[in-house]
Short mmCIF file of C-alpha atoms and ligand atoms in Angstrom, two decimals:
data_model
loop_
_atom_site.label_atom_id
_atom_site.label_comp_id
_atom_site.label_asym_id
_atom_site.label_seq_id
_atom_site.Cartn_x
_atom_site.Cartn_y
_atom_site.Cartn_z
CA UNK A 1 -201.59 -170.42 -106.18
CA UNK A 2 -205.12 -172.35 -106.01
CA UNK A 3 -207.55 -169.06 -106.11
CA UNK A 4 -211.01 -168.89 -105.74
CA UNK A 5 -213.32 -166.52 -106.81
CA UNK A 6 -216.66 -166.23 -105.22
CA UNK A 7 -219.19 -164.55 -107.54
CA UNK A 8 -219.35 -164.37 -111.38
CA UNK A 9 -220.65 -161.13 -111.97
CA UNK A 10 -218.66 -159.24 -114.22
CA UNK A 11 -216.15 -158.50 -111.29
CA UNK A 12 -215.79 -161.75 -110.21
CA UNK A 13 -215.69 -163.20 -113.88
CA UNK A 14 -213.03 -160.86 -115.26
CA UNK A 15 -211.56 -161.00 -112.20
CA UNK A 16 -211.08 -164.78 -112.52
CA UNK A 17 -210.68 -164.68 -116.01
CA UNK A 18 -207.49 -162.25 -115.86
CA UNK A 19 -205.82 -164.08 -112.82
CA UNK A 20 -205.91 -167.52 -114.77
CA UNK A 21 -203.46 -165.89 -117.28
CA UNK A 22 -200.90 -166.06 -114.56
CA UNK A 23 -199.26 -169.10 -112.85
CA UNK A 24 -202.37 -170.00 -110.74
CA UNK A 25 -205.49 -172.33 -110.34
CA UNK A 26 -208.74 -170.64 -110.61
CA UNK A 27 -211.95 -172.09 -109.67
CA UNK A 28 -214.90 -168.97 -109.92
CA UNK A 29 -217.67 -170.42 -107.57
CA UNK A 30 -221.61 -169.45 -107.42
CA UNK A 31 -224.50 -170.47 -105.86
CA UNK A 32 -226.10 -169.88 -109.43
CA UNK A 33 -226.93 -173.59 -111.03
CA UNK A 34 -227.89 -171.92 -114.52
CA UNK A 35 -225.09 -169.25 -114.55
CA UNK A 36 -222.05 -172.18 -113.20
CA UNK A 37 -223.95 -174.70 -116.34
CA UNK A 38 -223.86 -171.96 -118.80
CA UNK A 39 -220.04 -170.56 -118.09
CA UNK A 40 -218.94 -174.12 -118.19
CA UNK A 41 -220.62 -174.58 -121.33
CA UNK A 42 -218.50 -171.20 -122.85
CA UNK A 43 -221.72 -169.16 -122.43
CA UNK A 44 -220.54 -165.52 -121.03
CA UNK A 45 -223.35 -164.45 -119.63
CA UNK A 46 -222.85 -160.80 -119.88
CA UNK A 47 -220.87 -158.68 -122.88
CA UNK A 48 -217.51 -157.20 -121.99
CA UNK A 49 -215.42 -157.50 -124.69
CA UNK A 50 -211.81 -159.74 -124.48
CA UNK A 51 -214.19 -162.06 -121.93
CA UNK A 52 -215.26 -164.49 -123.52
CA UNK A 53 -211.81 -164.85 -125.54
CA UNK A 54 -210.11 -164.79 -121.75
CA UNK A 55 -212.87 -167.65 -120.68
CA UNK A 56 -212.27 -170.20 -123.36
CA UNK A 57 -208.17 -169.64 -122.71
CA UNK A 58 -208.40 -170.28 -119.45
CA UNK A 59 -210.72 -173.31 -119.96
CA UNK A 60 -208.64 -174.62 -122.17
CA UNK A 61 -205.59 -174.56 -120.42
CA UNK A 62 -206.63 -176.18 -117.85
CA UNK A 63 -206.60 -173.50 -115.23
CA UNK A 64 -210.12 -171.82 -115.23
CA UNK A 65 -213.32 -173.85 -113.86
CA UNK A 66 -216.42 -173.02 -112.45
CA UNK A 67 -218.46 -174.62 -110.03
CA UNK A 68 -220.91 -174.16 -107.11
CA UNK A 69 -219.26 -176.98 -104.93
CA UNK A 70 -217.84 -174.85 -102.02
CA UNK A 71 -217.20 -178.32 -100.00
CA UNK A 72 -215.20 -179.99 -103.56
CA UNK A 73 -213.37 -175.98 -104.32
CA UNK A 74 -212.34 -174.05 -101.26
CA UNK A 75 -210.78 -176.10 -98.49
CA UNK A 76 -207.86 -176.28 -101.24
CA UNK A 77 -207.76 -172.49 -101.44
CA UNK A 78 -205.00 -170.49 -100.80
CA UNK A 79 -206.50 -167.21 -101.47
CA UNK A 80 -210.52 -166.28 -101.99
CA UNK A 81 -211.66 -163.42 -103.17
CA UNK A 82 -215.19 -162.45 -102.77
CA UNK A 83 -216.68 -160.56 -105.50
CA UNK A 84 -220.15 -160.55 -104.82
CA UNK A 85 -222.69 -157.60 -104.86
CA UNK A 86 -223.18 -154.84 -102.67
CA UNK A 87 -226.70 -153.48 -104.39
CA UNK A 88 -228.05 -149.94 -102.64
CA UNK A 89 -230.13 -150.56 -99.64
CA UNK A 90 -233.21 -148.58 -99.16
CA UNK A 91 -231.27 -145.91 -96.89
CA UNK A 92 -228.35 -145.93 -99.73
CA UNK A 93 -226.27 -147.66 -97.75
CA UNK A 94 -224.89 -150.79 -99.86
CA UNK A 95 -226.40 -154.25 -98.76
CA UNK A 96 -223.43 -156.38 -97.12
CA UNK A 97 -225.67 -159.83 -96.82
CA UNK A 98 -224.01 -161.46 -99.77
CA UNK A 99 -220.52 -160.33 -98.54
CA UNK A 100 -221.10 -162.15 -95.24
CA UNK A 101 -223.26 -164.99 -96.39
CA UNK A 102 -220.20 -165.56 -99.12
CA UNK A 103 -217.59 -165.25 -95.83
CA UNK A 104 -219.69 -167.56 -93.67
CA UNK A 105 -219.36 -169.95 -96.45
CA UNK A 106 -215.85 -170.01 -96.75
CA UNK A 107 -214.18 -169.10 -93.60
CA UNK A 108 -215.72 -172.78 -92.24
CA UNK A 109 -213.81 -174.54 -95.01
CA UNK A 110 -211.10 -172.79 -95.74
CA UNK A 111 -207.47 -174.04 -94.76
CA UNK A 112 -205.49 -172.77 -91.61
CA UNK A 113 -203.07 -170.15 -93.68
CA UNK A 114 -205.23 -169.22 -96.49
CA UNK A 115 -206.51 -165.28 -97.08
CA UNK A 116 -209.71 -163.89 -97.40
CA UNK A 117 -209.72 -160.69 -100.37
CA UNK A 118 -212.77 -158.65 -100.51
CA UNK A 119 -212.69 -157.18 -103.73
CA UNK A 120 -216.63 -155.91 -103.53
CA UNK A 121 -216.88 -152.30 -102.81
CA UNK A 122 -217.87 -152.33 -99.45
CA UNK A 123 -217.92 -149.39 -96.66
CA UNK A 124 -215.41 -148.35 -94.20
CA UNK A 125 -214.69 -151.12 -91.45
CA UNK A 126 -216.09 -153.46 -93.56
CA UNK A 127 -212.93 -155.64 -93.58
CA UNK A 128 -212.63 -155.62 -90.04
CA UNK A 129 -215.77 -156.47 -89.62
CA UNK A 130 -215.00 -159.29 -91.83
CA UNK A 131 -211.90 -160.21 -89.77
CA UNK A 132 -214.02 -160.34 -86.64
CA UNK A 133 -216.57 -162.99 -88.14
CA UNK A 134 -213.85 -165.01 -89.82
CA UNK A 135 -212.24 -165.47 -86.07
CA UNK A 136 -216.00 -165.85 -84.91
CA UNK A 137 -217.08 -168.57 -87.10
CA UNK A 138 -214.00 -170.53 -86.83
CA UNK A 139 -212.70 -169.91 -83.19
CA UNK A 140 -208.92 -169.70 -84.38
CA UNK A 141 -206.78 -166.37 -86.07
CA UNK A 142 -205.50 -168.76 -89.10
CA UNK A 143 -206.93 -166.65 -91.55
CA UNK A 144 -206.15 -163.09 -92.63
CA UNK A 145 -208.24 -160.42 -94.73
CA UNK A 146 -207.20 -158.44 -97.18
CA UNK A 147 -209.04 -155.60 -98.98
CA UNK A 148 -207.67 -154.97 -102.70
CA UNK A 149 -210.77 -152.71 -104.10
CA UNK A 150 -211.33 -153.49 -107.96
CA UNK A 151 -211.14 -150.31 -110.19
CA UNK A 152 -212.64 -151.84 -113.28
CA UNK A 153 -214.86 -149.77 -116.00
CA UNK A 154 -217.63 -152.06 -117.52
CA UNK A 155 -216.65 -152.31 -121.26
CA UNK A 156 -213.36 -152.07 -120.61
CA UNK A 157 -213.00 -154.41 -117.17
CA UNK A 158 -210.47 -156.69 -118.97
CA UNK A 159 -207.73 -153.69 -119.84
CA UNK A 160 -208.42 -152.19 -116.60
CA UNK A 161 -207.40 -155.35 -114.50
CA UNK A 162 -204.72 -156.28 -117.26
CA UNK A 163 -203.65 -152.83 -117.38
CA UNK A 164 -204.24 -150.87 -114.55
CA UNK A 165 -203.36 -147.66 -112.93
CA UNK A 166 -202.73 -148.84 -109.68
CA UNK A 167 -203.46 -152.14 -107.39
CA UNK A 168 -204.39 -151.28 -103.84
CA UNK A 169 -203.91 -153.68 -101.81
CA UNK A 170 -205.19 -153.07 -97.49
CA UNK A 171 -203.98 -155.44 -95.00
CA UNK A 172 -203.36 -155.83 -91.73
CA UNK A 173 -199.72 -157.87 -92.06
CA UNK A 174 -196.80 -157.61 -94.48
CA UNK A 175 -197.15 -160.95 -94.61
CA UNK A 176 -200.56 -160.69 -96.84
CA UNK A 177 -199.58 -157.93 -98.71
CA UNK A 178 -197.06 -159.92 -99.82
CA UNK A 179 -198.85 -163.20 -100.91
CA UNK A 180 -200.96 -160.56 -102.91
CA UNK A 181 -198.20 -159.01 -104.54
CA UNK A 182 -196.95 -162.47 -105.07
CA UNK A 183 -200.62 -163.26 -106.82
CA UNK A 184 -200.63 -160.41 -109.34
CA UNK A 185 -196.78 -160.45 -109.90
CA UNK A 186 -197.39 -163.36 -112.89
CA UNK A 187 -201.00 -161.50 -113.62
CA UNK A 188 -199.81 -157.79 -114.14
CA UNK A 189 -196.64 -156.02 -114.96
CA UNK A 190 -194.52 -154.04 -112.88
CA UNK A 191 -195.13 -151.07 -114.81
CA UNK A 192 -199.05 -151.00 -112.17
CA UNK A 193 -197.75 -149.12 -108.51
CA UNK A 194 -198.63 -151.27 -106.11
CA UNK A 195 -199.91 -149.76 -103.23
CA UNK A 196 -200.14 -151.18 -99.93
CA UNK A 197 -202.14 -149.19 -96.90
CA UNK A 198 -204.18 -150.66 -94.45
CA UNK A 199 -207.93 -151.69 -94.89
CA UNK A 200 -209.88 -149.13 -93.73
CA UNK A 201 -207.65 -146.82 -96.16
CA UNK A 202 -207.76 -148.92 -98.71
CA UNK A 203 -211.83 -149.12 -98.38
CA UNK A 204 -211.96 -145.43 -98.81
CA UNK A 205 -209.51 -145.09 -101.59
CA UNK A 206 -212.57 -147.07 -103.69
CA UNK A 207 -215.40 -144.35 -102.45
CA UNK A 208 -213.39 -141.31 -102.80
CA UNK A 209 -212.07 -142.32 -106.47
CA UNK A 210 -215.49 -143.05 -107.73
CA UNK A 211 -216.93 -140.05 -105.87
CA UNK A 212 -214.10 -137.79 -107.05
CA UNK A 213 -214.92 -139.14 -110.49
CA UNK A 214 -218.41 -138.69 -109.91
CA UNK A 215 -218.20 -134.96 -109.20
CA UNK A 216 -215.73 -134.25 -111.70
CA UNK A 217 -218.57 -135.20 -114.32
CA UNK A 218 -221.08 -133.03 -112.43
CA UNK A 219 -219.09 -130.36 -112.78
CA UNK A 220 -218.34 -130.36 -116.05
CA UNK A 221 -221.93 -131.11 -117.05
CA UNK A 222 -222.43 -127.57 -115.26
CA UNK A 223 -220.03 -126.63 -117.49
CA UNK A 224 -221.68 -127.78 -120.40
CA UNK A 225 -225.24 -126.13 -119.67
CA UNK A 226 -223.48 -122.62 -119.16
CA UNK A 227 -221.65 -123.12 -122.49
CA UNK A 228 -225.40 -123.28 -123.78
CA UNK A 229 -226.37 -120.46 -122.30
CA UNK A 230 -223.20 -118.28 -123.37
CA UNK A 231 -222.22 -119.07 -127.10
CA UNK A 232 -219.13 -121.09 -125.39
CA UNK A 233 -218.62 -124.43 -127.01
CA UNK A 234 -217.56 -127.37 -124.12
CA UNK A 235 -214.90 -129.21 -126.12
CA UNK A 236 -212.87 -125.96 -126.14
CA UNK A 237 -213.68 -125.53 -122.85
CA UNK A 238 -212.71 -129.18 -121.80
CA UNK A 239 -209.52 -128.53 -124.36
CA UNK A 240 -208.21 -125.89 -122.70
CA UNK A 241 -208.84 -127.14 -119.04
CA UNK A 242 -207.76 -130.53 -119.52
CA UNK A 243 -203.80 -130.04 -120.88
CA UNK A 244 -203.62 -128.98 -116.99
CA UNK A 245 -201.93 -132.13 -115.93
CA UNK A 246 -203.39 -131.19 -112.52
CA UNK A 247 -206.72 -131.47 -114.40
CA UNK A 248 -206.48 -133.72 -116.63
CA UNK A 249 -208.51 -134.65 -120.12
CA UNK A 250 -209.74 -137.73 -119.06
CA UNK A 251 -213.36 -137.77 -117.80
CA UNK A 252 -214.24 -134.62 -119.08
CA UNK A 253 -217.00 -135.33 -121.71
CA UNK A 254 -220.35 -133.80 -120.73
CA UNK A 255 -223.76 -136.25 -121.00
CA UNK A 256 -227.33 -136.71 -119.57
CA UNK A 257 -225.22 -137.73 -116.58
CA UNK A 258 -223.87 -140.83 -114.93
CA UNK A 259 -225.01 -143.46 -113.96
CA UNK A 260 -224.46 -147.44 -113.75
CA UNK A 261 -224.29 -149.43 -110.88
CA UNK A 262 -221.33 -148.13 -109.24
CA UNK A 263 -221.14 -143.99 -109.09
CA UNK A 264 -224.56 -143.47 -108.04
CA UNK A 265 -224.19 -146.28 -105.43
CA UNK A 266 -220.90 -145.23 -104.52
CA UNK A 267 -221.55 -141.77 -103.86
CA UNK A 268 -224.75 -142.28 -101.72
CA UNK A 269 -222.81 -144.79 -99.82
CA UNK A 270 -219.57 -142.01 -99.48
CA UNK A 271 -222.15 -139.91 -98.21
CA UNK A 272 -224.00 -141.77 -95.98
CA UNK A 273 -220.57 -142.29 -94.03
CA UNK A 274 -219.53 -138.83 -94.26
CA UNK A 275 -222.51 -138.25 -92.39
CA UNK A 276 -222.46 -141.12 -90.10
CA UNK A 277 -218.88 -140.09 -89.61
CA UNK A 278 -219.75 -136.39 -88.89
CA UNK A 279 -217.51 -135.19 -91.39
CA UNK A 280 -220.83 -134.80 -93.90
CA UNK A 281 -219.38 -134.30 -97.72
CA UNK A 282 -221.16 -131.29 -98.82
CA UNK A 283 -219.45 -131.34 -102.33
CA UNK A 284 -220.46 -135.16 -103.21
CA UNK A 285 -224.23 -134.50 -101.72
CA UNK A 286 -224.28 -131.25 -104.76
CA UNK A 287 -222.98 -133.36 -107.21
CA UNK A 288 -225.50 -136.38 -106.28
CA UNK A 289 -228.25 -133.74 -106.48
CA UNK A 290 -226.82 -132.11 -109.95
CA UNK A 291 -226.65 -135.30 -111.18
CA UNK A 292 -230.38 -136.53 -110.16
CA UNK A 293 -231.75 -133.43 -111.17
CA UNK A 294 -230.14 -133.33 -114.59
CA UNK A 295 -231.07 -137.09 -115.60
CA UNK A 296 -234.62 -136.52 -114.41
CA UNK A 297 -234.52 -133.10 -116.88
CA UNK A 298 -233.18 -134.26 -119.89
CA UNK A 299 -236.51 -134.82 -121.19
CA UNK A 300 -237.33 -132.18 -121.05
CA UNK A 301 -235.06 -130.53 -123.48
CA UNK A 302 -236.96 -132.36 -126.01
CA UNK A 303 -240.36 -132.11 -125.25
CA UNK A 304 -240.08 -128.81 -124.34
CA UNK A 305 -240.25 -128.37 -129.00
CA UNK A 306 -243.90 -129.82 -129.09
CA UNK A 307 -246.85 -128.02 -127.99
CA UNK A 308 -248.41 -129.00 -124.56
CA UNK A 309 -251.16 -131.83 -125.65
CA UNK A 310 -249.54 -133.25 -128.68
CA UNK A 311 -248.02 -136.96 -128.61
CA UNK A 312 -245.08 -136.62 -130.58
CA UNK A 313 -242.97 -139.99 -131.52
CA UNK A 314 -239.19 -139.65 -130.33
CA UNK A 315 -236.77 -142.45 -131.28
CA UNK A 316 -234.27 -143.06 -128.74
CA UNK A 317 -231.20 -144.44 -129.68
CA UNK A 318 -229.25 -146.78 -126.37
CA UNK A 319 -230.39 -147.46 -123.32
CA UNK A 320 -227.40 -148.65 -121.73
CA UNK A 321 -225.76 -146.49 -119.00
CA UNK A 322 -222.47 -146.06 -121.48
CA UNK A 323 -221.87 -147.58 -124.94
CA UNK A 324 -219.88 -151.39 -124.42
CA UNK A 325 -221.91 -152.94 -122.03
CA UNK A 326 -225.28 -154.64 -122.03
CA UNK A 327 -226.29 -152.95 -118.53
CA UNK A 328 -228.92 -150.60 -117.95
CA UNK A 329 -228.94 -150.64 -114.24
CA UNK A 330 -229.13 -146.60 -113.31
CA UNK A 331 -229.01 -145.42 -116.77
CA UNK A 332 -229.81 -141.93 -117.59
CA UNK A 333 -230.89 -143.28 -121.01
CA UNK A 334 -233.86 -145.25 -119.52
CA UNK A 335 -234.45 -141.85 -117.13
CA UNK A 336 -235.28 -140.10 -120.79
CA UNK A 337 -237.58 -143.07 -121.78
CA UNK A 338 -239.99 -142.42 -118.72
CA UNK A 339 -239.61 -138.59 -119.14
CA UNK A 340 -240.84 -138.57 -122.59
CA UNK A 341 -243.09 -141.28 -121.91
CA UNK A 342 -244.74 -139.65 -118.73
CA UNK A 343 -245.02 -136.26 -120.91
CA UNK A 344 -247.34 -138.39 -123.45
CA UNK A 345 -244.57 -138.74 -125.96
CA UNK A 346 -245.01 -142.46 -128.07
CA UNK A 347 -240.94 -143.42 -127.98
CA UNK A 348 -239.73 -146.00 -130.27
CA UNK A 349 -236.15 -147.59 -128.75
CA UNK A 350 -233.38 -149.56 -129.88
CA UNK A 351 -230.10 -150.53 -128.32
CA UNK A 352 -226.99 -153.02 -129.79
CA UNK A 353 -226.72 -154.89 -126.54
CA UNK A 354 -229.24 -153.58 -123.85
CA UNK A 355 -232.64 -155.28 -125.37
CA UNK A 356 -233.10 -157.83 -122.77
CA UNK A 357 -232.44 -155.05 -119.63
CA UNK A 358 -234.34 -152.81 -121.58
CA UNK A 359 -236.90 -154.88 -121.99
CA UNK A 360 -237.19 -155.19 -118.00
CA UNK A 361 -237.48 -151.56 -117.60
CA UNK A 362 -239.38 -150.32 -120.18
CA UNK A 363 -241.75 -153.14 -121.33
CA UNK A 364 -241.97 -154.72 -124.70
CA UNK A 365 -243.99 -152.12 -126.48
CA UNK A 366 -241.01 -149.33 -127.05
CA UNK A 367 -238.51 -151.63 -128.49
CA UNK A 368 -237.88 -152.14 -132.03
CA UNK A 369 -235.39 -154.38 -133.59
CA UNK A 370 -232.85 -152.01 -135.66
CA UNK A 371 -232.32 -148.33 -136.02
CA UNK A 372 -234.35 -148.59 -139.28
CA UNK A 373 -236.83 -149.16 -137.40
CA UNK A 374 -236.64 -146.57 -134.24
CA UNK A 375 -236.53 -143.56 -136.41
CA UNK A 376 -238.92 -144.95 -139.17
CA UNK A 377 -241.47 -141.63 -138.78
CA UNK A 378 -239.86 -139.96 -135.73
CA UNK A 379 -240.37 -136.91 -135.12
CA UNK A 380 -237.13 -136.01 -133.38
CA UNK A 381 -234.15 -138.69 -132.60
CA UNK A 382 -232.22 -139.01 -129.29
CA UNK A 383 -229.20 -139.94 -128.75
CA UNK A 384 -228.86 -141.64 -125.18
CA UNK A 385 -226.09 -143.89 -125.64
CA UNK A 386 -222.55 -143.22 -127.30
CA UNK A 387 -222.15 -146.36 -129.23
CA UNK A 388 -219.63 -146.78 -132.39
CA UNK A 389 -222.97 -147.95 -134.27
CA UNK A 390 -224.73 -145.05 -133.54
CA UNK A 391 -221.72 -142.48 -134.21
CA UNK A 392 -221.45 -144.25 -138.29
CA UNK A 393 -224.60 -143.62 -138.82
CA UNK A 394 -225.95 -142.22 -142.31
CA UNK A 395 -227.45 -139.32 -140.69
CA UNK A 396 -228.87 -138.16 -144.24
CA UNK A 397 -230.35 -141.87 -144.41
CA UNK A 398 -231.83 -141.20 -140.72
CA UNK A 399 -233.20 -137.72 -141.66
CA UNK A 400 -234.66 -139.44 -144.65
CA UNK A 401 -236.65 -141.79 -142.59
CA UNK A 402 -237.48 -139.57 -139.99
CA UNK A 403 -241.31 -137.09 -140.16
CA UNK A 404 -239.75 -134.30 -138.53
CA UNK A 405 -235.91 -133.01 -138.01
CA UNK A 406 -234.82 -132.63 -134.63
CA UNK A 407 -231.54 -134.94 -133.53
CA UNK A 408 -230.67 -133.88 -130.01
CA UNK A 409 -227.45 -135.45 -129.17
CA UNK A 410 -227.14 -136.33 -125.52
CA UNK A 411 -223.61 -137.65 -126.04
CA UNK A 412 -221.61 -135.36 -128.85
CA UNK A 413 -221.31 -137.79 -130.89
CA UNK A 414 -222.21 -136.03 -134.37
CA UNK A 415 -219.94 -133.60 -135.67
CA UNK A 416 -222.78 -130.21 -135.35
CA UNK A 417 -221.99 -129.44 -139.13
CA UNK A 418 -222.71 -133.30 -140.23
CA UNK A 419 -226.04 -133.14 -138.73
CA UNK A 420 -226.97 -130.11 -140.41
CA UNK A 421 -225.91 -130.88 -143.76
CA UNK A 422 -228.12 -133.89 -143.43
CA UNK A 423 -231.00 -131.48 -142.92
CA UNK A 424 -231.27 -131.61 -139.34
CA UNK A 425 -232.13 -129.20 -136.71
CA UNK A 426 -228.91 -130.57 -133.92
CA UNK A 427 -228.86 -130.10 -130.47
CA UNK A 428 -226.23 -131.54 -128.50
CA UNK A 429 -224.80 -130.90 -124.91
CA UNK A 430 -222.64 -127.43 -124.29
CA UNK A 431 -222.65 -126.57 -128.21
CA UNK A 432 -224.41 -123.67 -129.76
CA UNK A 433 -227.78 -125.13 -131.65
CA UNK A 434 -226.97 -125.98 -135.24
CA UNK A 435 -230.04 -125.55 -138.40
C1 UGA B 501 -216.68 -146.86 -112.68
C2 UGA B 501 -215.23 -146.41 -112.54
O1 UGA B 501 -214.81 -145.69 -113.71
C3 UGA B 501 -214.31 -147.61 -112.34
O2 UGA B 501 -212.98 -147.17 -112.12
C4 UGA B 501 -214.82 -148.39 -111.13
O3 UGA B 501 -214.03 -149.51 -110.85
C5 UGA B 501 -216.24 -148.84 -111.39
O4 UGA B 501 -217.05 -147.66 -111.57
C6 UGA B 501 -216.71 -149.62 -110.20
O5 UGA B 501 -216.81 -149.05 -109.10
O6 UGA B 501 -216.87 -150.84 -110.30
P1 UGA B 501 -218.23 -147.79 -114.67
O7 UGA B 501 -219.37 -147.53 -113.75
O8 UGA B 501 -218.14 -149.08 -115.37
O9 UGA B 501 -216.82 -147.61 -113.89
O10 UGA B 501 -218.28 -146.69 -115.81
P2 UGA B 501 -217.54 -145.32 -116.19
O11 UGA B 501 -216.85 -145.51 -117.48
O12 UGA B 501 -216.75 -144.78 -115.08
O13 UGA B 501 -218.81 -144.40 -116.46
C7 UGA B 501 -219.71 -144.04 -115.42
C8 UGA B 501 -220.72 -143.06 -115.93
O14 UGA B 501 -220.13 -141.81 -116.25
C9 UGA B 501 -221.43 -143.51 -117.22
O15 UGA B 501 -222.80 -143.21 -117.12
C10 UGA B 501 -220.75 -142.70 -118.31
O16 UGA B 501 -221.55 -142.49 -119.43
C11 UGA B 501 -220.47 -141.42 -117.56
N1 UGA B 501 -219.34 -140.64 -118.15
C12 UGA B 501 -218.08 -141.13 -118.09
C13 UGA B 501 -219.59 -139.42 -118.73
O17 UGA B 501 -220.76 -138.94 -118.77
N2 UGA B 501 -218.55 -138.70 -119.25
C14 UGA B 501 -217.27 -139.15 -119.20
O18 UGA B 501 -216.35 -138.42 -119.67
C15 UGA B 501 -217.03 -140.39 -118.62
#
C-alpha cells in the first residue's frame, strides 16, 4: 500500500519506520522544514534505540521518505495515519488542533477510497468527530476513519510496534478493518491478536490501559512507602504478588512516580471524561493525586538529613522520565531538581541522553558533563533515573569522590548491601535503610 504518515514525532517516526519493513510505500510528512531536512539527511532527531537502524533500511530500500509536500505525497495515499500531538490543555483535556489541522489537510487531497487512521491518543468521539469533518470538508462519504490507538513505550517503541501485545483496530465497516489488517499482515506476525471493536471502544481501550497502568504504579508505590514504615522489603512484596497471573509481575517496580508525556496526560484526560460523562473515576482521580503528591515529596526525603538553613550539594543522577529515552517532559526526576533547589540545596546534574531537555528545564548552571563530575564533593547522591550507566557504577569510586555518604536510590537500582560496603549510608524505595 502507499501509506502516509503525518507527524514525525517518535509515534509517527517509529510508526513509519516499522510499516516500511512490510510490502508498502511510506512517505512520513511534516510541516517541520528542519526536522523533514534533517531525517532525510539520516539525522534521528530523537533517541529510541533500533530507529535510526530502521530509518536508514527503509531509506535505503527505497520505501521510506520524508517530506512536507502534502500536494506531491497524499493524493496517492491509500491509507494516512495521523500521528500528531495531543499536548494537555490548560483544563487537562488533550489539545485536538493538530489532529484536525492534520485532517483538514488531508481529507481535501486525499483519493475517493482511501482511509483516514488516527493513531494519536485522542478522547472519546474523537473519531467521529473526525468522520463528520472529513464528509464536511469534502462534501462526499469516500473516505472512512479508522482508530488503531498506538501502545508504544518510549525506549522500547520499536519492539512494541514490531512485537506487540495486541493491535486494536476501531472502525465503523468491515471493510476498513480489513484494509488494516491487510496493512500490518506483512508488518507484524500473527502471533499479535488483532482486535477489531468500533471507535469509540477502541478510543477508550487507549485511556483505560494507560490509566489502569497508571494506578497500578500508584498503588504499588503505596506499597512501597508502607514497606518503609514496617521492616517489609517491596521486591518480596512485588514477588509474591506478582506470580498471580491475575496480577501479574510486570509494572510492579516502585519509583518517585510516573511520569512522561502520556500517563499523566492520559489519566487527566480519562478523568476529565469520566466526569463529563457522569460516571466520575474516583480510583484514577486517587491515583493522579498519589502520584502528584509523591513526585512533589520526594525531595523531601533528602533534605529532610540537613539541618534547616544549610545549603547542602546533592548530585542527581537522570533527569529523564525513565532510563532509554532523551525526554524529560513530566519527569519526576526534574520534580526532585526544583524540590531540592527551592529548599536551598546547590544540585549538580547529569544525564546520558536528557542534557539538551534538561537544559530547558533546569537552566545551564546544574548540569555537569559526566558523573565524575556530579558527585565530585556531594554531599548525598540521587538516583532519579534507572539507567544501565548508572546501575555499573563503581559505587566505592562514587563514595570516594563524594564529601558526605548518603545515596538515596529513587529507582532500586543498587543492590542495599553493595552500597554499604562502599561506605554508604543507602536509602532506596520500600527497603529497610542500609549503614
Ligand atoms: C506508556 C505505556 O506504557 C505505553 O503502552 C503507551 O503506548 C504509552 O505510554 C503512550 O501512551 O504513548 P511510556 O510513557 O513511554 O509508555 O513509558 P512507561 O514505560 O509506561 O513508563 C511510564 C512511567 O512509569 C515512567 O515514569 C516510568 O519510570 C514509570 N514506571 C514504569 C515505574 O515507575 N515503574 C514501573 O514498573 C514501570
Amino acid at each position: 500500500m502507499n501509506v502516509v504518515i503525518v507527524g514525525t514525532g517518535y509515534v509517527g517516526l517509529v510508526t513509519g519506520a516499522c510499516i516500511a519493513t512490510g510490502d508498502h510505500e511510506v512517505t512520513c510528512l511534516d510541516i517541520d522544514e528542519e526536522k523533514i531536512a534533517a531525517l532525510s539527511n539520516g539525522v534521528i532527531p530523537i533517541h529510541e534505540p533500533g530507529l535510526d537502524a530502521l530509518v536508514e533500511q527503509g531509506v535505503a530500500g527505497g520505501n521510506l521518505a520524508f517530506s512536507t509536500d502534502a500536494d506531491a505525497v497524499v493524493p496517492g495515499a491509500d491509507v494516512v495515519f495521523i500521528a500528531v500531538g495531543t499536548p494537555a490543555g490548560l483544563n487537562g483535556q488533550p489539545q485536538l488542533d493538530a489532529v484536525f489541522a492534520s485532517v483538514d489537510s488531508v481529507a481535501t487531497r486525499l483519493g475517493a477510497g482511501a482511509t483516514i487512521v488516527i493513531k494519536s491518543t485522542v478522547p472519546i468521539g474523537t473519531n467521529s468527530a473526525v468522520s463528520d469533518r472529513v464528509r464536511e470538508v469534502r462534501g462526499d462519504d469516500e473516505i472512512s476513519v479508522v482508530s488503531n490507538p498506538e501502545f508504544l513505550r518510549q525506549g522500547a517503541a520499536v519492539s512494541d510496534f514490531l512485537n506487540p501485545d495486541r493491535i486494536v483496530i476501531g472502525a465503523w465497516d468491515e471493510e476498513s478493518t480489513q484494509r488494516i489488517i491487510d496493512l500490518y499482515a506483512s508488518v507484524i506476525d500473527d502471533s499479535a491478536p488483532r482486535l477489531a471493536t468500533d471507535p469509540p471502544s477502541a478510543e477508550l481501550i487507549k485511556y483505560a490501559a494507560n490509566s489502569f497502568l497508571a494506578v497500578k504504579l500508584s498503588f504499588v508505590n503505596e506499597i512501597a512507602d508502607l514497606c518503609e514504615q514496617t521492616g517489609a522489603s517491596i521486591a518480596e512484596v512485588t514477588a509474591g504478588m506478582g506470580t498471580d497471573p491475575r496480577i501479574g509481575n510486570a509494572f510492579l517496580n516502585p519509583g518517585p512516580g510516573y511520569g512522561g508525556s502520556c500517563f499523566p496526560k492520559d489519566t487527566s484526560a480519562l478523568l476529565r471524561a469520566s466526569q463529563g460523562a457522569g460516571a466520575p473515576s474516583r480510583i484514577v482521580a486517587a491515583a493522579i493525586d498519589a502520584n502528584r503528591t509523591r513526585r512533589r515529596h520526594m525531595a523531601d526525603r533528602v533534605m529532610v538529613h540537613f539541618d534547616a538553613g544549610t545549603t547542602p550539594v546533592v548530585a542527581v543522577l537522570g533527569v529523564t522520565f525513565k532510563a532509554n529515552t532523551d525526554d524529560v517532559r513530566e519527569s519526576p526526576a526534574i520534580d526532585i531538581v526544583h524540590g531540592l533547589m527551592r529548599a536551598g540545596a546547590t544540585v549538580k546534574v547529569y544525564d546520558p541522553e536528557g542534557m539538551e531537555g534538561a537544559r530547558r528545564a533546569i537552566g545551564e548552571d546544574p548540569l555537569c558533563g559526566s558523573v565524575e563530575e556530579a558527585v565530585e564533593g556531594a554531599d548525598a547522591l540521587v538516583i532519579a533515573t534507572e539507567w544501565d550507566e548508572f546501575a555499573k557504577l563503581d559505587l566505592r569510586a562514587v563514595s570516594e569522590r563524594m564529601k558526605g555518604s548518603m545515596l538515596f536510590d529513587f529507582r532500586n537500582i543498587f543492590d542495599p548491601s553493595d552500597a554499604a560496603e562502599a561506605g554508604m549510608t543507602y536509602y532506596s524505595i520500600g527497603r529497610p535503610i542500609r549503614n
